[in-house]
Short mmCIF file of C-alpha atoms and ligand atoms in Angstrom, two decimals:
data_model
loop_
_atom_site.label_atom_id
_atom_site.label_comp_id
_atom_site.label_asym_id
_atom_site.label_seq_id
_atom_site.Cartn_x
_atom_site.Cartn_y
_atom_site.Cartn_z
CA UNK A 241 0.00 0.00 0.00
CA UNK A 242 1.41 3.49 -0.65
CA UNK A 243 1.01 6.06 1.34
CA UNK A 244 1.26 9.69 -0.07
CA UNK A 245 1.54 12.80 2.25
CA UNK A 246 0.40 16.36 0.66
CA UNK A 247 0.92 19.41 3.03
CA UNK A 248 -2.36 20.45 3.17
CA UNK A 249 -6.10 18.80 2.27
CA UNK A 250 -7.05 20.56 -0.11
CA UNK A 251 -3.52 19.36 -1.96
CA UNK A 252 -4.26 15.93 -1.09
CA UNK A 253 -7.83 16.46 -2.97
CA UNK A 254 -6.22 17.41 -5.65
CA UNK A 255 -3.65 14.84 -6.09
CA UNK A 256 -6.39 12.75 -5.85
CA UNK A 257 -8.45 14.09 -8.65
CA UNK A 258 -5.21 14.08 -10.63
CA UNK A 259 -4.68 10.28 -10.10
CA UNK A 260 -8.44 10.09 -11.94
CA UNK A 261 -7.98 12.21 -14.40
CA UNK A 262 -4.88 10.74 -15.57
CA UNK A 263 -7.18 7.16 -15.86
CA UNK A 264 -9.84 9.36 -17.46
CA UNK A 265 -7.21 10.40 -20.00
CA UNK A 266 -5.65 7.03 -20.27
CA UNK A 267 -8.92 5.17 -20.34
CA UNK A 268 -12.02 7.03 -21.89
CA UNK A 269 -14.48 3.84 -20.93
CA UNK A 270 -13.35 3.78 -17.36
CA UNK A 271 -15.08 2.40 -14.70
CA UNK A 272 -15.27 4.32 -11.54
CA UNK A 273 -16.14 3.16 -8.38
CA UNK A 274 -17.32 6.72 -6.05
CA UNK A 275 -17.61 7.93 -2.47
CA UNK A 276 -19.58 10.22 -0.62
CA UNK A 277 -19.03 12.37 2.40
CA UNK A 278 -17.70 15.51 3.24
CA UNK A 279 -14.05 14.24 2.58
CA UNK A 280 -14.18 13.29 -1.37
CA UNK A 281 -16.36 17.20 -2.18
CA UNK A 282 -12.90 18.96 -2.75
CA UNK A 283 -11.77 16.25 -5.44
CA UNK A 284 -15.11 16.80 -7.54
CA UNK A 285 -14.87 20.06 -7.68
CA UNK A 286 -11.38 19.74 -9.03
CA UNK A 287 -12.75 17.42 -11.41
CA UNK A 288 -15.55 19.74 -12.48
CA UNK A 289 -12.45 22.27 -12.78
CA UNK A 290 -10.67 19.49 -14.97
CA UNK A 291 -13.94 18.38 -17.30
CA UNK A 292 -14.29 22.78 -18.20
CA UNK A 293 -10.70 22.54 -19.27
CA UNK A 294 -11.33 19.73 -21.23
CA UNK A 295 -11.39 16.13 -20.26
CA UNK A 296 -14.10 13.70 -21.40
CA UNK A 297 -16.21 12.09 -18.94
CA UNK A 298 -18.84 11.31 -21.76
CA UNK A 299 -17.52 7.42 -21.81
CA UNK A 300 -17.30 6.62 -18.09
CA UNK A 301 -19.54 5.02 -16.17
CA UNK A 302 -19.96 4.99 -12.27
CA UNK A 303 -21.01 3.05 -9.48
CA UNK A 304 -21.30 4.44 -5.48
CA UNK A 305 -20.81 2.34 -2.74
CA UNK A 306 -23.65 3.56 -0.72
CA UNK A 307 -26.82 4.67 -0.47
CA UNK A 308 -28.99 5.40 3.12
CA UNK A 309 -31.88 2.81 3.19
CA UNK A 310 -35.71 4.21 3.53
CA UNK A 311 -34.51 7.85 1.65
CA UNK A 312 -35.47 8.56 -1.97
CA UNK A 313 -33.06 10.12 -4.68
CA UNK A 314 -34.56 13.00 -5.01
CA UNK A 315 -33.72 13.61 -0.75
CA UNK A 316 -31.20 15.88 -0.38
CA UNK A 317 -30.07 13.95 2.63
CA UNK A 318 -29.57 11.15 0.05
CA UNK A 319 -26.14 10.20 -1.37
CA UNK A 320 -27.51 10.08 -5.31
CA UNK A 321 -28.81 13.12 -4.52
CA UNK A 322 -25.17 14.17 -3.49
CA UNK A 323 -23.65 12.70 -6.17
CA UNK A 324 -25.07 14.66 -8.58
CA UNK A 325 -25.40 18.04 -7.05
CA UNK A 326 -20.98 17.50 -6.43
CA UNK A 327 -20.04 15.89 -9.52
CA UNK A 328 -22.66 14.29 -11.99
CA UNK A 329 -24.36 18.13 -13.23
CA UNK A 330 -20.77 19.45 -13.28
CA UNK A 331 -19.35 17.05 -15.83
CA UNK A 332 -20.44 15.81 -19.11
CA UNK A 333 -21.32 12.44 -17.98
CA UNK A 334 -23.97 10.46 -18.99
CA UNK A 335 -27.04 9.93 -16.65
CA UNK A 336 -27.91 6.56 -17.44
CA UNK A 337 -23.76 5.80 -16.64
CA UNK A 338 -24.25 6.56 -12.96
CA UNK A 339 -25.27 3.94 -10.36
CA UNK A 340 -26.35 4.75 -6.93
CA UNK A 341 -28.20 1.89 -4.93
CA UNK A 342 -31.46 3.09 -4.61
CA UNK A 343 -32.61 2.79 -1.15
CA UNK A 344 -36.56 2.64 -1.34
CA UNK A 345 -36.56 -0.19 -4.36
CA UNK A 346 -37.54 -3.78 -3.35
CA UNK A 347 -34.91 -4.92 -1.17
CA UNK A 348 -33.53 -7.89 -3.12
CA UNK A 349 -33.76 -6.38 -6.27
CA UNK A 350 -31.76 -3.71 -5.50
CA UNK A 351 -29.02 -6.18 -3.96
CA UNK A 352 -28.82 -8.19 -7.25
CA UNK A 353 -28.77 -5.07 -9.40
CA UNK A 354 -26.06 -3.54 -6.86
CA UNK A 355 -24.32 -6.62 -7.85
CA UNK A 356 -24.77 -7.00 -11.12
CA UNK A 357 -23.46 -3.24 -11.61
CA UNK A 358 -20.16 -3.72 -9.60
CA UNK A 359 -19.13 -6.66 -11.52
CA UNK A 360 -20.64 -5.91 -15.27
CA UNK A 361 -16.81 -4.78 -16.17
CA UNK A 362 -14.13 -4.53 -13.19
CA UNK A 363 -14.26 -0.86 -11.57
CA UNK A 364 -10.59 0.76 -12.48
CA UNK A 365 -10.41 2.44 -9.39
CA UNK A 366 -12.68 2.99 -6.15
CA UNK A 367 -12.59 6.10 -4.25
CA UNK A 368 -12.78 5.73 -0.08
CA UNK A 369 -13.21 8.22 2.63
CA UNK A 370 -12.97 6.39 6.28
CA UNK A 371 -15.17 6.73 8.92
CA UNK A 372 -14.48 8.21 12.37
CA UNK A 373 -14.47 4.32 13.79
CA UNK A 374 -12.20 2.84 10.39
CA UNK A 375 -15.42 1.90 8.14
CA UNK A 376 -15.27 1.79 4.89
CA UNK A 377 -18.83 2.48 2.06
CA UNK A 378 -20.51 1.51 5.42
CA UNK A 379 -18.85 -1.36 6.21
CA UNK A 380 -19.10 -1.41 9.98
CA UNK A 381 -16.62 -2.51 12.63
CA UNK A 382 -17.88 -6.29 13.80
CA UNK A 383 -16.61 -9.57 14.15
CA UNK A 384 -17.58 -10.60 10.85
CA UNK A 385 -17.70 -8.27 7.50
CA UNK A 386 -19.78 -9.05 4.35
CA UNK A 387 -18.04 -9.70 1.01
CA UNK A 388 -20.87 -8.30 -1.14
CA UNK A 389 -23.26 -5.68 -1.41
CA UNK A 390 -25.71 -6.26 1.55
CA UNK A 391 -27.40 -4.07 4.18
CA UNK A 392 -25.66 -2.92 7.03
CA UNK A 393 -27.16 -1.52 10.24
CA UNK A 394 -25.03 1.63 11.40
CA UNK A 395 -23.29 1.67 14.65
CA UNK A 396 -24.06 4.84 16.82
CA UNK A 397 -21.44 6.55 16.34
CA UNK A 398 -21.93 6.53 12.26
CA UNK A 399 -25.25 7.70 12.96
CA UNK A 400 -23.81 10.44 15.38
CA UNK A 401 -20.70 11.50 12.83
CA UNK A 402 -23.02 11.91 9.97
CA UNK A 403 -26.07 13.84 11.81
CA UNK A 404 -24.82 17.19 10.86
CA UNK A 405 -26.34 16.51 7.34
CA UNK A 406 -29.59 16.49 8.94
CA UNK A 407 -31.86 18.26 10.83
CA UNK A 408 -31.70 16.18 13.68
CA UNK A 409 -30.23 12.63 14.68
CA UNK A 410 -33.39 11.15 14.85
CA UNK A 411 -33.41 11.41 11.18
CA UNK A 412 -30.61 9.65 10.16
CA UNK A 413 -31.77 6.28 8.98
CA UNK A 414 -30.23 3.27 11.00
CA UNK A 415 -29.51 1.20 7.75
CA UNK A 416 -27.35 1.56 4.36
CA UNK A 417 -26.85 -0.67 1.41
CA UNK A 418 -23.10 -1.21 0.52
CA UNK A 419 -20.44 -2.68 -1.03
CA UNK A 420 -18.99 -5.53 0.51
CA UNK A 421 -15.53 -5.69 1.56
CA UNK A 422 -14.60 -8.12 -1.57
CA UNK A 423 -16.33 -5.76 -3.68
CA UNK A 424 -14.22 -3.07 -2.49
CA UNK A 425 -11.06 -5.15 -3.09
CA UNK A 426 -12.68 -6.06 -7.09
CA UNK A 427 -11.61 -2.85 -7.91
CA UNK A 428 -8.11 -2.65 -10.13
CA UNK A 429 -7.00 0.25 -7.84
CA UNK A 430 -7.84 2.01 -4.46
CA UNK A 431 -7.41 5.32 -3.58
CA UNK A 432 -8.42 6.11 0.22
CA UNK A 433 -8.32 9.81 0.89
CA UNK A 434 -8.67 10.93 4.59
CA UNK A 435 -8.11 14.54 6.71
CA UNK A 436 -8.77 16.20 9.85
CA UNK A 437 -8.04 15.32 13.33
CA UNK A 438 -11.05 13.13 14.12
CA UNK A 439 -9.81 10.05 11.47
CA UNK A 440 -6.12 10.01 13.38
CA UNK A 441 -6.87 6.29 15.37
CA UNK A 442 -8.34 4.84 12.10
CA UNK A 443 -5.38 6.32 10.23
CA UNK A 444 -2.82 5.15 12.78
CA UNK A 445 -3.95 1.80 12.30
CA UNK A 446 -4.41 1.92 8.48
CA UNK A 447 -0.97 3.29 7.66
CA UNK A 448 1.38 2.64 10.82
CA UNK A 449 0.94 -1.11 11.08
CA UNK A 450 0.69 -4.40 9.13
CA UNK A 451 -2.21 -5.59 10.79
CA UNK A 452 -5.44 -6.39 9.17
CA UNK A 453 -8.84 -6.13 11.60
CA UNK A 454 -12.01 -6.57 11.36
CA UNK A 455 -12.34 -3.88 14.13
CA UNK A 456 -10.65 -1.27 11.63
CA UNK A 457 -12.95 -2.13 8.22
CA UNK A 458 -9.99 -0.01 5.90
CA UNK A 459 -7.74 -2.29 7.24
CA UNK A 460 -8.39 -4.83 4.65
CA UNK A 461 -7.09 -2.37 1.81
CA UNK A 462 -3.59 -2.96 2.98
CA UNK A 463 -3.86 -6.37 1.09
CA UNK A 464 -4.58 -4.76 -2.04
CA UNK A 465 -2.07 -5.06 -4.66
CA UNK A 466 -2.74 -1.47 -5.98
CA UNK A 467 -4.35 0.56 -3.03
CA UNK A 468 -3.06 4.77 -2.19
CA UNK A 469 -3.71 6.17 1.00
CA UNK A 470 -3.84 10.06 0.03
CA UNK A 471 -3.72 12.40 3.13
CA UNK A 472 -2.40 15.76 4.61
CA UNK A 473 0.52 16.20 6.67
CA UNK A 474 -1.39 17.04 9.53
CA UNK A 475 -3.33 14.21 9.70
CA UNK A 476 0.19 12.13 8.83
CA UNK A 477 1.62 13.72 12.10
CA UNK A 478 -1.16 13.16 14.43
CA UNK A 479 -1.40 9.23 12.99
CA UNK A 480 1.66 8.68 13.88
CA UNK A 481 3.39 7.99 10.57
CA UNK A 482 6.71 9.07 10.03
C1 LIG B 218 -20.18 7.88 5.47
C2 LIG B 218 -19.93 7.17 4.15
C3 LIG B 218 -18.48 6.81 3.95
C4 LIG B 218 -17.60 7.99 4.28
C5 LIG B 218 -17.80 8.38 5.72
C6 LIG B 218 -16.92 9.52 6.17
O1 LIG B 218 -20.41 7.02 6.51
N1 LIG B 218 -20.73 6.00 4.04
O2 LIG B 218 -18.29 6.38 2.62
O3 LIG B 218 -16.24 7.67 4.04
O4 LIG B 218 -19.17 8.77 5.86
O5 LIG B 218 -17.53 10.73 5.86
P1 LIG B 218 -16.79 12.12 5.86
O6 LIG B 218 -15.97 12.14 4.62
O7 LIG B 218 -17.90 13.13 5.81
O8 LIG B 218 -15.98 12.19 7.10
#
């Protein structure tokens, strides 16, 4: 796993956006794999910047990891929602190449077609934020983690890190479709981009150790054979890594 250190976070988002540009460029038909969150809203705008100056997203398609069960698309608490209010209206991509789990379709449908979306053609790279507690899409800390696309019922403190995008925590809905852990690891490459001062324990044991856990989800990109850990030098310091 590589680790690379910008000096700020808003250089790390960029670096980030470079790395999928350059696949844009490389590969017109790529296959991206997308994240949600506060973290990843710097590198789609830099992307936005990047499709204005030029480069063709018309031949990519795109698949999230996660969408909030119970919440329709058209929410703006909803991560499709988010996706294309940050990237999908800035760039010319198409529509109908953009796949967000919906989370108010028949339950088992939407699994299969979740499935059938990560694995129609292998995703060239998946972006990850981390979680306060080391999660990953919302793969949550347990004894066991799913391979596949499944639900997953959200620990408390997921639920209490991501109330400030609603009105009150009461709202935030207690369960998420998401990638499995194996679907995660499908992907060619892995970029995992992480700041500020609250991620420093998952950090530390992402990038400081050679342990995998299923205590620390991220853990399991360290096995990767082509996985970046993108992050300021702030949070570097704080984690520990030298
Ligand atoms: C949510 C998402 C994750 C994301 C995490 C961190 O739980 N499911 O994909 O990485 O939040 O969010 P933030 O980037 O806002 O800290």
């Amino acid at each position: 796993m590589r680790v690379i250190v910008k000096g700020t976070f808003a250089e790390a988002c960029v670096a980030v956006a470079e790395i999928i540009g350059d696949l844009v460029r490389r590969k017109p038909t790529a296959k991206l794999g997308l994240a949600t969150g506060s973290t990843p809203e710097g590198v789609y705008d830099h992307l936005a910047e990047m499709c204005a100056a030029g480069l063709d997203f018309s031949g990519v398609t795109t698949v999230n990891l996660d969408e909030y069960r119970g919440i329709t698309g058209d929410n703006p608490v909803s991560y499709r929602y988010f996706m294309d209010k940050m990237l999908f209206s800035r760039i010319n991509i198409d529509p109908n190449n953009t796949y967000v789990a919906s989370g108010v379709k028949d339950l088992e449908e939407e699994l299969a077609r979740f499935k059938r979306k990560i694995y129609d053609g292998q995703i060239d790279l998946q972006l990850l934020g981390i979680g306060v507690n080391g999660h990953v899409g919302f793969n949550e800390p347990a004894e066991k983690l799913y391979c596949t696309a499944h639900v997953e019922k959200l620990t408390p403190s997921t639920i209490a890190a991501n109330a400030r995008f609603f009105a009150h925590e009461s709202e935030v809905p207690t369960e998420a479709l998401t990638m499995g852990i194996g679907d995660i690891m499908s992907a060619a490459a892995i970029v995992l981009l992480a700041g500020g001062a609250n991620k420093a324990t998952a950090i530390r044991e992402l990038i400081t150790n050679d342990f995998i856990t299923t205590a620390i989800p991220a853990t399991f990109i360290k096995a990767h054979s082509n996985a970046t850990v993108v992050i300021d030098r702030e949070l570097a310091e704080l984690a520990g890594y030298r």
